[in-house]
Coordinates of C-alpha atoms in Angstrom, one line a residue:
X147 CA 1.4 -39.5 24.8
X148 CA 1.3 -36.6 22.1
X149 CA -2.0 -34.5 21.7
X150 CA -2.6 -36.2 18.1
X151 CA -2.8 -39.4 20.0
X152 CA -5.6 -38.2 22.5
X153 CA -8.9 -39.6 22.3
X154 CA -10.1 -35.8 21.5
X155 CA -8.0 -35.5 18.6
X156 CA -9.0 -38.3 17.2
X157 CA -12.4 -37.2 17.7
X158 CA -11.6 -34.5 15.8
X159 CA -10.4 -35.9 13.1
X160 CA -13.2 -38.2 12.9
X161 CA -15.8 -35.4 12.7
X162 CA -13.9 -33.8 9.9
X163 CA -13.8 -36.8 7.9
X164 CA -17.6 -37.0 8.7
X165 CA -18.0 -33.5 7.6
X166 CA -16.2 -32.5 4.9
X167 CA -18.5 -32.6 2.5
X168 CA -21.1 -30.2 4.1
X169 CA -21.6 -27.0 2.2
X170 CA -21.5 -24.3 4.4
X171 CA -25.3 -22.9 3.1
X172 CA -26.3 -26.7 4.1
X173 CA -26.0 -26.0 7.4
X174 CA -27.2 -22.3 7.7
X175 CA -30.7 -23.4 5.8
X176 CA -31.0 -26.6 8.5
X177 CA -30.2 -23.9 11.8
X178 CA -31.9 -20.6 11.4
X179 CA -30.2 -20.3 14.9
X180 CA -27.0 -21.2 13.7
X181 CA -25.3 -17.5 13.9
X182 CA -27.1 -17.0 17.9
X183 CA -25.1 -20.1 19.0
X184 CA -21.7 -19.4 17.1
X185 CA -21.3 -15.5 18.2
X186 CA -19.8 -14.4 21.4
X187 CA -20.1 -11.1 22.5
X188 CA -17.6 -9.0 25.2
X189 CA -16.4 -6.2 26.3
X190 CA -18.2 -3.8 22.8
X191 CA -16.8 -6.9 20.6
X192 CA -19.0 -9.0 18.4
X193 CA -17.0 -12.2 17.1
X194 CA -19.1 -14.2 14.3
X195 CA -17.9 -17.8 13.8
X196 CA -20.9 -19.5 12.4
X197 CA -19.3 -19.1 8.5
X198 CA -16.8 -21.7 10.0
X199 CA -17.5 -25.1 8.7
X200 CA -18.3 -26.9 12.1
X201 CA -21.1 -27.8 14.2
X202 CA -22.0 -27.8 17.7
X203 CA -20.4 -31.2 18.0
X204 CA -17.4 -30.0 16.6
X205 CA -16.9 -27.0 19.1
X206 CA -17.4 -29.5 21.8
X207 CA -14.7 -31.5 20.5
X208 CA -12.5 -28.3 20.2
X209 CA -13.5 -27.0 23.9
X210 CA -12.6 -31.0 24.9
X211 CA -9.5 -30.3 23.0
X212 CA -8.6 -27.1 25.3
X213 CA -8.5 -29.2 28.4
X214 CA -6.8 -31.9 27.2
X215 CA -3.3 -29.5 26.4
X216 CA -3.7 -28.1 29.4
X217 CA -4.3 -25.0 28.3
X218 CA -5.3 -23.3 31.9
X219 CA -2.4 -24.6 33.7
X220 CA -0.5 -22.7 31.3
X221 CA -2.0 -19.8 31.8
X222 CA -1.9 -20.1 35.2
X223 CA 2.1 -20.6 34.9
X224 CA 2.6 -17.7 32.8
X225 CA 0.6 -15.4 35.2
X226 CA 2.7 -17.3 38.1
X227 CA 5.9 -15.6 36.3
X228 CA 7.9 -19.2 35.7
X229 CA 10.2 -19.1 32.7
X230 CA 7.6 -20.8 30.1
X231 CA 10.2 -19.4 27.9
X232 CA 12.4 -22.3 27.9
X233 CA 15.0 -21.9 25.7
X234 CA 15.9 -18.6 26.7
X235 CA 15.1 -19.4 30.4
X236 CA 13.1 -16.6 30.8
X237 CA 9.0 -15.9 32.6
X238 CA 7.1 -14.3 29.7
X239 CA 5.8 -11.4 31.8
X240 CA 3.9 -8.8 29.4
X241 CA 0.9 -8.9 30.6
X242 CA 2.8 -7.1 33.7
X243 CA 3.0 -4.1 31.0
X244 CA -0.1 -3.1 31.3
X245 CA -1.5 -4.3 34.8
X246 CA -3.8 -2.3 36.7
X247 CA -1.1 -1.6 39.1
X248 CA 1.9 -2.9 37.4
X249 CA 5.1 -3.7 39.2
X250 CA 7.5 -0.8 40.4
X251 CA 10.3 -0.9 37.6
X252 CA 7.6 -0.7 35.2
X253 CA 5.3 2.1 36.9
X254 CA 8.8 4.1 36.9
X255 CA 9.3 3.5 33.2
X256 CA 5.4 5.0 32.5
X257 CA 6.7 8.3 34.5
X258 CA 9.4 9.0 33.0
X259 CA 7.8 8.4 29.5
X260 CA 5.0 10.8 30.9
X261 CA 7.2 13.3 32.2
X262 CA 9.5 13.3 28.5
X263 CA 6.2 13.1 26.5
X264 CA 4.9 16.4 28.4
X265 CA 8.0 17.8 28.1
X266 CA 8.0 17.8 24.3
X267 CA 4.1 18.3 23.3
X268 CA 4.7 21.8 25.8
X269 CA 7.8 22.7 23.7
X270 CA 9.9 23.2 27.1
X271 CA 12.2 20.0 25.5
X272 CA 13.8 22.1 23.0
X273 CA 16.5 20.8 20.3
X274 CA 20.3 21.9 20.0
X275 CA 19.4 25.7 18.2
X276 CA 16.2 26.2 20.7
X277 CA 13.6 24.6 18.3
X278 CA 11.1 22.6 19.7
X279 CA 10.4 19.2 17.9
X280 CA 8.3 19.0 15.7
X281 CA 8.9 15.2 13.9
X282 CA 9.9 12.3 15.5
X283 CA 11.6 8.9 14.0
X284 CA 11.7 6.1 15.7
X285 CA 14.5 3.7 14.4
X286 CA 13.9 0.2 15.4
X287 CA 12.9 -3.2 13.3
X288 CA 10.5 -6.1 14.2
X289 CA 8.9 -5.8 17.6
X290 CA 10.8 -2.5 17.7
X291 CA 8.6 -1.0 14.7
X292 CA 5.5 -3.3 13.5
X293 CA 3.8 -3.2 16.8
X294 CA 4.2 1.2 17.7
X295 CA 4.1 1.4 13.7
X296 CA 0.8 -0.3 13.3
X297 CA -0.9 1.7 16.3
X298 CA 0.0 5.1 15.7
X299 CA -1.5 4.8 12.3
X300 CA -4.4 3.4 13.8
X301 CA -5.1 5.9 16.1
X302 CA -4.6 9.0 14.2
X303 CA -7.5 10.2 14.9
X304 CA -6.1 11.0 18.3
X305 CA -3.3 12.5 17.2
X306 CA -0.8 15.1 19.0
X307 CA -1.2 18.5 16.9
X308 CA 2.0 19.6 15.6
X309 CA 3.4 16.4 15.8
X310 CA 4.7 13.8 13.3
X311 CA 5.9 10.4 14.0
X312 CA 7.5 8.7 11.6
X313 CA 9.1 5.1 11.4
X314 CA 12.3 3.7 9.6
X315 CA 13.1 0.2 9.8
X316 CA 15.1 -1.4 6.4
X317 CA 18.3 -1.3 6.4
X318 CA 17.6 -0.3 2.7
X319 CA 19.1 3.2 2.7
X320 CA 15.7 4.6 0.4
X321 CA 13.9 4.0 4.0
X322 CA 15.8 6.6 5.8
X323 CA 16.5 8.8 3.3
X324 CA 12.6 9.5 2.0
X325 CA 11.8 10.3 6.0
X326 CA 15.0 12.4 6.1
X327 CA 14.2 14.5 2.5
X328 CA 11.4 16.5 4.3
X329 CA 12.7 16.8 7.9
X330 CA 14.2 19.7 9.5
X331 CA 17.4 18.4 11.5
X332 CA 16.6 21.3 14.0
X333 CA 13.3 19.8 14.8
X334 CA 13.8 16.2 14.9
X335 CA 13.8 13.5 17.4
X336 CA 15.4 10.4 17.2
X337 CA 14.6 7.2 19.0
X338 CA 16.5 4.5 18.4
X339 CA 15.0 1.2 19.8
X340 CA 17.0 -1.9 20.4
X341 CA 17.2 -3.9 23.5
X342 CA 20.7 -4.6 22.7
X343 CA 22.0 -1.6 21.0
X344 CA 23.7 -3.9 18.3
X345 CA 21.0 -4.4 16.3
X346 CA 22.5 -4.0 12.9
X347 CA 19.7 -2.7 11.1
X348 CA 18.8 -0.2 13.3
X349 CA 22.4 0.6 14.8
X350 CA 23.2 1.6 10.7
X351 CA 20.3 3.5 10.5
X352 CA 20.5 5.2 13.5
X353 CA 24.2 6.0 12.9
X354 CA 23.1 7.6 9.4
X355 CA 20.6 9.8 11.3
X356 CA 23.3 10.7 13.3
X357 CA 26.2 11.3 10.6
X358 CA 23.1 13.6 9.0
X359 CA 22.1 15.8 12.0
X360 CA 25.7 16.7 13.1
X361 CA 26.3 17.5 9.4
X362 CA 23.7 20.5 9.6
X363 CA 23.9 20.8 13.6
X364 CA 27.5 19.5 15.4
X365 CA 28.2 16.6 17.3
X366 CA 27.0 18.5 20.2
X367 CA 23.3 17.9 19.1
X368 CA 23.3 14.5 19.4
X369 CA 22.1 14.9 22.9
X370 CA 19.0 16.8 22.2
X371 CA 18.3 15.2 19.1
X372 CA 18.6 11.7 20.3
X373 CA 16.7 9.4 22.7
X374 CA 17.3 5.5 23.6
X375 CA 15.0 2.5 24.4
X376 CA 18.2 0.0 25.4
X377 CA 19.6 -1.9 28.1
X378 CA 22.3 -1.4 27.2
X379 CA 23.7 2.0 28.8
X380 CA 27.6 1.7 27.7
X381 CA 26.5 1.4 23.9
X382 CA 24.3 4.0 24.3
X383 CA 26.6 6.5 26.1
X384 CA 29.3 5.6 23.2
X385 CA 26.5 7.5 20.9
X386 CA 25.7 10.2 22.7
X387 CA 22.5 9.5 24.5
X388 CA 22.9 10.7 27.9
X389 CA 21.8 7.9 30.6
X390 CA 18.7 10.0 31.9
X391 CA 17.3 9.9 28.0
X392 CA 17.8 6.0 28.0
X393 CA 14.2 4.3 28.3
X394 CA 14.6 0.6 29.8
X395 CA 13.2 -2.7 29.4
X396 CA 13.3 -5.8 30.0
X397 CA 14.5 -9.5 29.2
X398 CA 11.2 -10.7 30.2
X399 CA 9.2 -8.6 27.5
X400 CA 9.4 -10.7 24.0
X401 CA 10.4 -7.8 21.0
X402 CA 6.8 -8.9 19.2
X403 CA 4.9 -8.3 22.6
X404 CA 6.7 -5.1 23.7
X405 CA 4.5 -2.3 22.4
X406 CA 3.4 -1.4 26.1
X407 CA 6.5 -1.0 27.3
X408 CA 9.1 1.9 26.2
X409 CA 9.4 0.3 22.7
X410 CA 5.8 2.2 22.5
X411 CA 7.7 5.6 23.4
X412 CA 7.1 7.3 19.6
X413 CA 3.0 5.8 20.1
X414 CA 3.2 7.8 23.3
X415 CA 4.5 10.9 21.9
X416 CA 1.8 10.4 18.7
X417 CA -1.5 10.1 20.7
X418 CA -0.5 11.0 24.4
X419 CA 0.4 9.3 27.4
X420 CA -3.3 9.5 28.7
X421 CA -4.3 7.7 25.3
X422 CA -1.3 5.5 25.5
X423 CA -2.4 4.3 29.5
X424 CA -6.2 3.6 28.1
X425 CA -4.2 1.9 25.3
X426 CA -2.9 -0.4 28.4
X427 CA -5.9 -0.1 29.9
X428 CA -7.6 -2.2 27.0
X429 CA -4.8 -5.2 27.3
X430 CA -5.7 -5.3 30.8
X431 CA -9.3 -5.8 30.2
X432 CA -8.5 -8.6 27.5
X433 CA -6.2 -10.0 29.9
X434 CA -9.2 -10.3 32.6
X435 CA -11.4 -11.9 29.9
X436 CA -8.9 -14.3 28.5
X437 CA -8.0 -15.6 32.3
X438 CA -11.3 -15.9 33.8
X439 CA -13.4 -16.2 31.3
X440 CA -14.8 -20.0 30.1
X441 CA -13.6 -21.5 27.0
X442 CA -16.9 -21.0 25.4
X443 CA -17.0 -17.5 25.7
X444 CA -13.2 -16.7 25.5
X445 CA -12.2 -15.0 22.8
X446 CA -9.0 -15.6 22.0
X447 CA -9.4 -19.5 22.9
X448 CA -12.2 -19.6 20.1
X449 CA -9.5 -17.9 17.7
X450 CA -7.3 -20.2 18.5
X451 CA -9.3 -23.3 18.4
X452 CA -10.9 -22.3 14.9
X453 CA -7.4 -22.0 14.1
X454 CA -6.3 -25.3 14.9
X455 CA -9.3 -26.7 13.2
X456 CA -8.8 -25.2 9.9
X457 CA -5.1 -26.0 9.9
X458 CA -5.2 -29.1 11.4
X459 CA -8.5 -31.1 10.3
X460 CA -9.5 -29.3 7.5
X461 CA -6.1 -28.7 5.7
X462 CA -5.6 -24.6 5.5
X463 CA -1.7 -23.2 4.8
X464 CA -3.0 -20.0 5.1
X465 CA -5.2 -17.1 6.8
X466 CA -6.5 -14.3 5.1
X467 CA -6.8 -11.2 7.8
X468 CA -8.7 -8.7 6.1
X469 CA -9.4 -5.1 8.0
X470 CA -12.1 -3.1 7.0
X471 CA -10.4 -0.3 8.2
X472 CA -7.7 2.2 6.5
X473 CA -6.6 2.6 9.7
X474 CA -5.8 -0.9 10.4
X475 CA -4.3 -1.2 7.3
X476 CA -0.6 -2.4 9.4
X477 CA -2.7 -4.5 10.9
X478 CA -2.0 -7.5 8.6
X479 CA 2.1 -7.1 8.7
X480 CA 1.8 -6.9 12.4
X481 CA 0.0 -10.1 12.8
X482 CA 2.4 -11.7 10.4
X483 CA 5.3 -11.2 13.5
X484 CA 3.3 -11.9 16.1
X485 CA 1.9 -15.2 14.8
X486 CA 4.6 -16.2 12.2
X487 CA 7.6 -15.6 14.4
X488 CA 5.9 -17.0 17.5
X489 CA 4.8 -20.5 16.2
X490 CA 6.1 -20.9 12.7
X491 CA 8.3 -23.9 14.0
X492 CA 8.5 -27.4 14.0
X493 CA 10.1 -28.4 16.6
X494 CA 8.3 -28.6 20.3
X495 CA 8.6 -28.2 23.9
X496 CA 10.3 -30.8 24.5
X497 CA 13.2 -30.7 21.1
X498 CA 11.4 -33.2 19.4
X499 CA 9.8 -32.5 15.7
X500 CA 6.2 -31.7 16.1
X501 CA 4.3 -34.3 14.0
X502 CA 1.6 -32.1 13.1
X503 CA 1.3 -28.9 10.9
X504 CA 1.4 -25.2 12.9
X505 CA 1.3 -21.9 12.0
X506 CA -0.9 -21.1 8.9
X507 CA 0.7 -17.8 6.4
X508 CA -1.0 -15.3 7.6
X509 CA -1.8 -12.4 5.1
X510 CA -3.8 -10.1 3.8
X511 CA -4.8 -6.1 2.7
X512 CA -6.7 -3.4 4.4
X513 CA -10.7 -4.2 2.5
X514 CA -11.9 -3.0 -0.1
X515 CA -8.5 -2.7 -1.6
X516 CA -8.2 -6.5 -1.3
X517 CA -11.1 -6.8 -3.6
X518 CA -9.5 -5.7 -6.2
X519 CA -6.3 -7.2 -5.5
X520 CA -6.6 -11.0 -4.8
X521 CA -10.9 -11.5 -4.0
X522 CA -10.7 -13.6 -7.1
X523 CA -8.2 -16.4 -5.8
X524 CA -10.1 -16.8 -2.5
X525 CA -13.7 -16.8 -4.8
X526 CA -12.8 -19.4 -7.5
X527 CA -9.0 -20.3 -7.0
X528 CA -10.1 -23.4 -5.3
X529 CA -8.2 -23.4 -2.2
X530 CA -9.3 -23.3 1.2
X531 CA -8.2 -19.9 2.5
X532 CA -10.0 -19.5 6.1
X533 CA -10.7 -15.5 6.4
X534 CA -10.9 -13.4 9.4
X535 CA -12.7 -9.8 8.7
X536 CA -12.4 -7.1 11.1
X537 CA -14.8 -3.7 10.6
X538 CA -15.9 -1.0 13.7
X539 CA -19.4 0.0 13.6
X540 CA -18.4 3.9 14.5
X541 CA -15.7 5.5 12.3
X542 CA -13.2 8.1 13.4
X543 CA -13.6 9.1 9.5
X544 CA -16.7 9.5 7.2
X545 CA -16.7 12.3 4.7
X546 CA -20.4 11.2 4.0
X547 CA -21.3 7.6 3.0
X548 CA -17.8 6.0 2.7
X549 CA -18.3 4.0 6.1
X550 CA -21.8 2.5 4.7
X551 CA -20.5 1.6 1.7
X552 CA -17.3 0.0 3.3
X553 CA -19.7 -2.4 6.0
X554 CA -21.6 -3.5 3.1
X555 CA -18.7 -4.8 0.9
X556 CA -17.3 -6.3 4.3
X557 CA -20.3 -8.1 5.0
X558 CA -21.4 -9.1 1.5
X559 CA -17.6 -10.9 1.0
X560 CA -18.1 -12.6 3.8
X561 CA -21.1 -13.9 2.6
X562 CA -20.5 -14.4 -1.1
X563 CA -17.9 -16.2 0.6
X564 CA -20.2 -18.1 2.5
X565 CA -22.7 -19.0 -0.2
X566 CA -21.2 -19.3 -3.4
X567 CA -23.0 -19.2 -6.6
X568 CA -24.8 -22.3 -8.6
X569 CA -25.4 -21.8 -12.4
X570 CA -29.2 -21.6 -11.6
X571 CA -28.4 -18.4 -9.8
X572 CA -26.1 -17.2 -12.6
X573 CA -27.8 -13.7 -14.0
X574 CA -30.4 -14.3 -16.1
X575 CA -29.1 -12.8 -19.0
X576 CA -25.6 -14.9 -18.8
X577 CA -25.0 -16.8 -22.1
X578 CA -24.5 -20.6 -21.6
X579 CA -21.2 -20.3 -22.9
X580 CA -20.6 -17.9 -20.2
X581 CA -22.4 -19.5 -17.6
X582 CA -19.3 -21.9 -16.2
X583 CA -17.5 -18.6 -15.5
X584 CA -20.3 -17.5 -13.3
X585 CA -20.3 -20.1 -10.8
X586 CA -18.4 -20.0 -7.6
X587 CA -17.9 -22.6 -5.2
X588 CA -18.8 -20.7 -1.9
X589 CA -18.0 -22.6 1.5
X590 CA -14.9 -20.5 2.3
X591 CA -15.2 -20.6 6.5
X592 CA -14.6 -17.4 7.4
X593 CA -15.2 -15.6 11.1
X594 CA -16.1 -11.4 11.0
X595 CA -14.8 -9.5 14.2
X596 CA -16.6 -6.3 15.0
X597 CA -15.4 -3.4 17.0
X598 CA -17.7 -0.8 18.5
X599 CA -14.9 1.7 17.9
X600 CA -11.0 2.6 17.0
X601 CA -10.0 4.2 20.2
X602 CA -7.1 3.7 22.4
X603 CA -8.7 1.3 24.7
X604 CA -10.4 -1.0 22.0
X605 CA -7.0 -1.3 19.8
X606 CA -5.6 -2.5 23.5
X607 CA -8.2 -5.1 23.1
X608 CA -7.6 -6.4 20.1
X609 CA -3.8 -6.5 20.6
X610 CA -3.9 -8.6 23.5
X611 CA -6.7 -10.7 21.9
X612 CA -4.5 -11.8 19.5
X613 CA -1.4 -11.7 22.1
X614 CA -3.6 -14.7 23.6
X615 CA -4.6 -16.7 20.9
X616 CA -1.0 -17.0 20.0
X617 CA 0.4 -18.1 23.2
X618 CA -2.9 -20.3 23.7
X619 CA -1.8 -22.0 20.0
X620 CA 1.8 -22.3 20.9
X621 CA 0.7 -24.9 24.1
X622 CA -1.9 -26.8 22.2
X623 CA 0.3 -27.2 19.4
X624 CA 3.2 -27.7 21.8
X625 CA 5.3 -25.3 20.5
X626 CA 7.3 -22.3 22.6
X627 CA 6.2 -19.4 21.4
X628 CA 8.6 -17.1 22.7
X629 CA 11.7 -17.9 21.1
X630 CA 12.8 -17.3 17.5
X631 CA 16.1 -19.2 16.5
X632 CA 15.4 -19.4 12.9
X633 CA 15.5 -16.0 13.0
X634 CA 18.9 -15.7 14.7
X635 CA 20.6 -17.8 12.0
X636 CA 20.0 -15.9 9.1
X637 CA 21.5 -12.9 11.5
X638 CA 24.7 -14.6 11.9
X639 CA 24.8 -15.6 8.3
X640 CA 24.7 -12.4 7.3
X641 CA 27.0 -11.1 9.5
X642 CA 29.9 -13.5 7.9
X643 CA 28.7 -12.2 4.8
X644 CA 28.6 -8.4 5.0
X645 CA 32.4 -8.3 4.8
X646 CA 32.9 -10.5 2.1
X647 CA 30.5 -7.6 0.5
X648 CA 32.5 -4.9 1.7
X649 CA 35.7 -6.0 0.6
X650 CA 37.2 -6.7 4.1
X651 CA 37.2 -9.9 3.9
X652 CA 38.1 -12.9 0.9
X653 CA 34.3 -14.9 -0.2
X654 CA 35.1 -18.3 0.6
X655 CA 33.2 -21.1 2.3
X656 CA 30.7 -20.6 0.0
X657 CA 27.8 -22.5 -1.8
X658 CA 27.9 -22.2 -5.3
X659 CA 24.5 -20.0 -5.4
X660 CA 25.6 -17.7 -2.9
X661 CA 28.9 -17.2 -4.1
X662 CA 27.7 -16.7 -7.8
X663 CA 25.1 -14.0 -6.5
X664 CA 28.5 -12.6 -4.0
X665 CA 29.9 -12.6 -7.5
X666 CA 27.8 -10.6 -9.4
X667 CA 27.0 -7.6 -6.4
X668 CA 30.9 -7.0 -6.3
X669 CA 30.6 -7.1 -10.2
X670 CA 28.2 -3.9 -10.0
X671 CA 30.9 -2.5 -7.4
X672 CA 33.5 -2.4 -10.2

């Protein structure tokens, strides 16, 4: 028996049928308690889902849901360490990462980041002419950039003085080369992070960095200059990263869920190992919640669950995540790997195709530059777009007002959202010509997270919250969420390709698209 055959996913789909025609200012004017009874609060976190078009009936149906995928026996395996990773054979142990005591290899891997990130905030790591550093790069792509990317921007405010981290991740030369322009070779630090060391973006990158430090320096600075996160110690010796600068990891840490391991290194250096460990610290504390605590007060099973009801019984193809932060502003693109990558697949646990839809497109821009950006489609452009806002209630930030102003646009979309607008609430001094233009549809569902504050510790939360919801949507929608094949192929496509482009090798085998568009790039060459 499939989970679309269970008696609680019929249920489901009954109540949606039942409902679908409830506005969603119906159901706030007939429950003045409605927001009380679809809120959960924990650990400084205030998660609204009473703009979501359901009813108590529906979240019962939803919790009935949970149990019936097994959802806790999951858990229960994953924290058990067996290889729920299938495919790959492998346990998915990242929670491990940040665990109050976390197993030796790992709690070796935190002191020696400590001990190298002291070493360079004090200056006593100094670079091939006796400099001390003062940027860093970190080379990497995916999991090896989105996750330490997104953080250290959103913990500026807790920035190492005299530091500056920046990231590089196409493999479009313009990438590298605008970090580069304003760098001084005898002050930078490299870190190139790939679990393999044959990552081709990265590994082209990283060799350009390297071409343009010994240019200004000698090949002899590539060991002071340089730093690995790898396994792979041969490839990395080959470059010219001494073994004691490598920075391990392992096969049992997924590249989207590695940020608290060494792939977090240039984070580390940005805000400090004592941020980075309350950074940890935070995961653990979600971690906590999300195993003991009951569906009904779990948040990343509501999350999930709302998600599965949206995409599943009402119909969404996307999510709208919409920070009302600047400092979340990677946020979005971040969310896009770790939900996209993890269960944007059709195919389930057992090699079968799924016969139900999965991941939603998840998008979305940093408020209020969203409103003025693409507001209007999710107002009048009659699809349904669930929305997921995120503000903190204490800024890092305020030059006097801003953070007022910014709380009252989040909440107000959320609500116009909500609402709507009849022509009888048009303004009065709308022309009935204009009138039709006026009106907008309203019951977008939409759920508003609030964080007490942007500090290591809560951003730890709010990682591993959605960490959770995706692994808890990958087992009710069957799916494993730690693999990523689709992505491999393109990889090996376009590694049969990149000498046809180079002129090593003759274009054939071809479609007729690709080798027209082949065509025309060697065309430019010439």
């Amino acid at each position: 028996m499939t989970l679309t055959t269970t008696p609680e996913w019929r249920e489901l789909a009954t109540l949606a049928e039942a409902q679908r025609h409830i506005h969603l200012r119906e159901r706030f004017a007939a429950d003045p308690q409605r927001f009380s009874r679809h809120a959960i609060r924990h650990g400084g976190f205030l998660l609204d889902y009473s703009k979501q078009r359901l009813d108590d009936a529906v979240v019962a149906a939803l919790h009935a849901l949970w149990h019936a995928a097994a959802v806790p026996a999951w858990i229960a395996r994953m924290r058990a360490g067996e290889a729920i990773n299938h495919t790959e054979g492998r346990a998915v142990r990242h929670v491990d990462l940040r665990a109050a005591q976390p197993p030796a290899e790992v709690a070796a891997v935190l002191g020696r980041m400590q001990a190298f990130c002291a070493r360079i905030h004090d200056g006593s790591w100094r670079g091939a002419s006796g400099k001390p550093i003062r940027e860093v790069v970190n080379i990497g792509i995916g999991g090896s950039d989105l996750g330490p990317r997104m953080a250290t921007r959103a913990l500026a405010a807790h920035a190492h003085p005299g530091l500056r981290v920046r990231f590089v991740s196409n493999i479009d030369g313009a990438d590298l080369a605008t970090v580069l322009a304003d760098c001084d070779p005898a002050q930078t630090l490299f870190i190139v992070v790939s679990k393999t060391f044959t990552t081709q973006e990265t590994l082209h990158n990283a060799r350009s960095a390297r071409a343009w430090l010994t240019a200004a320096l000698g090949e002899n600075a590539v060991s002071r200059h340089f730093v690995a996160v790898s396994t792979n110690l041969e490839a990395t010796a080959a470059f010219g990263i001494a073994a004691e600068n490598v920075f391990e990891f392992w096969d049992w840490v997924g590249g989207r869920f590695s940020l608290w391991s060494a792939v977090g290194l240039a984070l580390a250096l940005a805000i400090g190992m004592d941020n980075f460990r309350a950074l940890l610290a935070g995961g653990a504390a979600m971690d906590t919640h999300f195993f003991d605590a009951p569906v009904h007060t779990n948040l990343p099973a509501t999350l999930a669950l709302l998600e599965v009801w949206n995409t599943n019984f009402l119909g969404a193809h996307s999510r709208a995540l919409l920070p009302y932060s600047q400092s979340l502003a990677e946020l979005p693109r971040y969310i896009q790997q770790l939900e996209m990558e993890s269960n944007g697949k059709q195919v389930d646990r057992a090699g079968k195709r799924v016969d139900h839809a999965t991941a939603p497109i998840v998008w979305g821009e940093a408020g209020t530059n969203g409103q003025h950006a693409f507001y209007q489609l999710l107002h009048q452009g009659g699809r349904l777009v669930p929305c997921e806002f995120i503000a903190v209630l204490r800024p890092d930030f305020d030059p006097g007002g801003h953070h007022d102003a910014l709380l009252a646009n989040c909440l107000a979309q959320s609500e116009a959202l909500m609402r709507g607008r009849t022509a009888d609430e048009a303004p009065a001094s709308t022309s009935a010509a204009l009138a039709p233009y006026q009106v907008f549809d309203g019951n977008q569902p939409s759920t508003t997270l609030l964080l007490p504050r942007l500090d290591p510790h809560t951003l730890g939360q709010l990682i591993a919250l959605y960490e959770h919801k995706v692994f808890a949507l990958g087992v009710l929608w069957n799916l494993n969420a730690f693999d990523q094949w689709g992505v491999e192929y393109g990889k090996v496509l376009a590694r049969r390709l990149l000498p046809m482009l180079s002129g090593e090798a003759p274009a054939s085998g071809l479609d007729s698209s690709t080798a027209g568009l082949l065509a025309a790039c060697l065309a430019a060459r010439r």
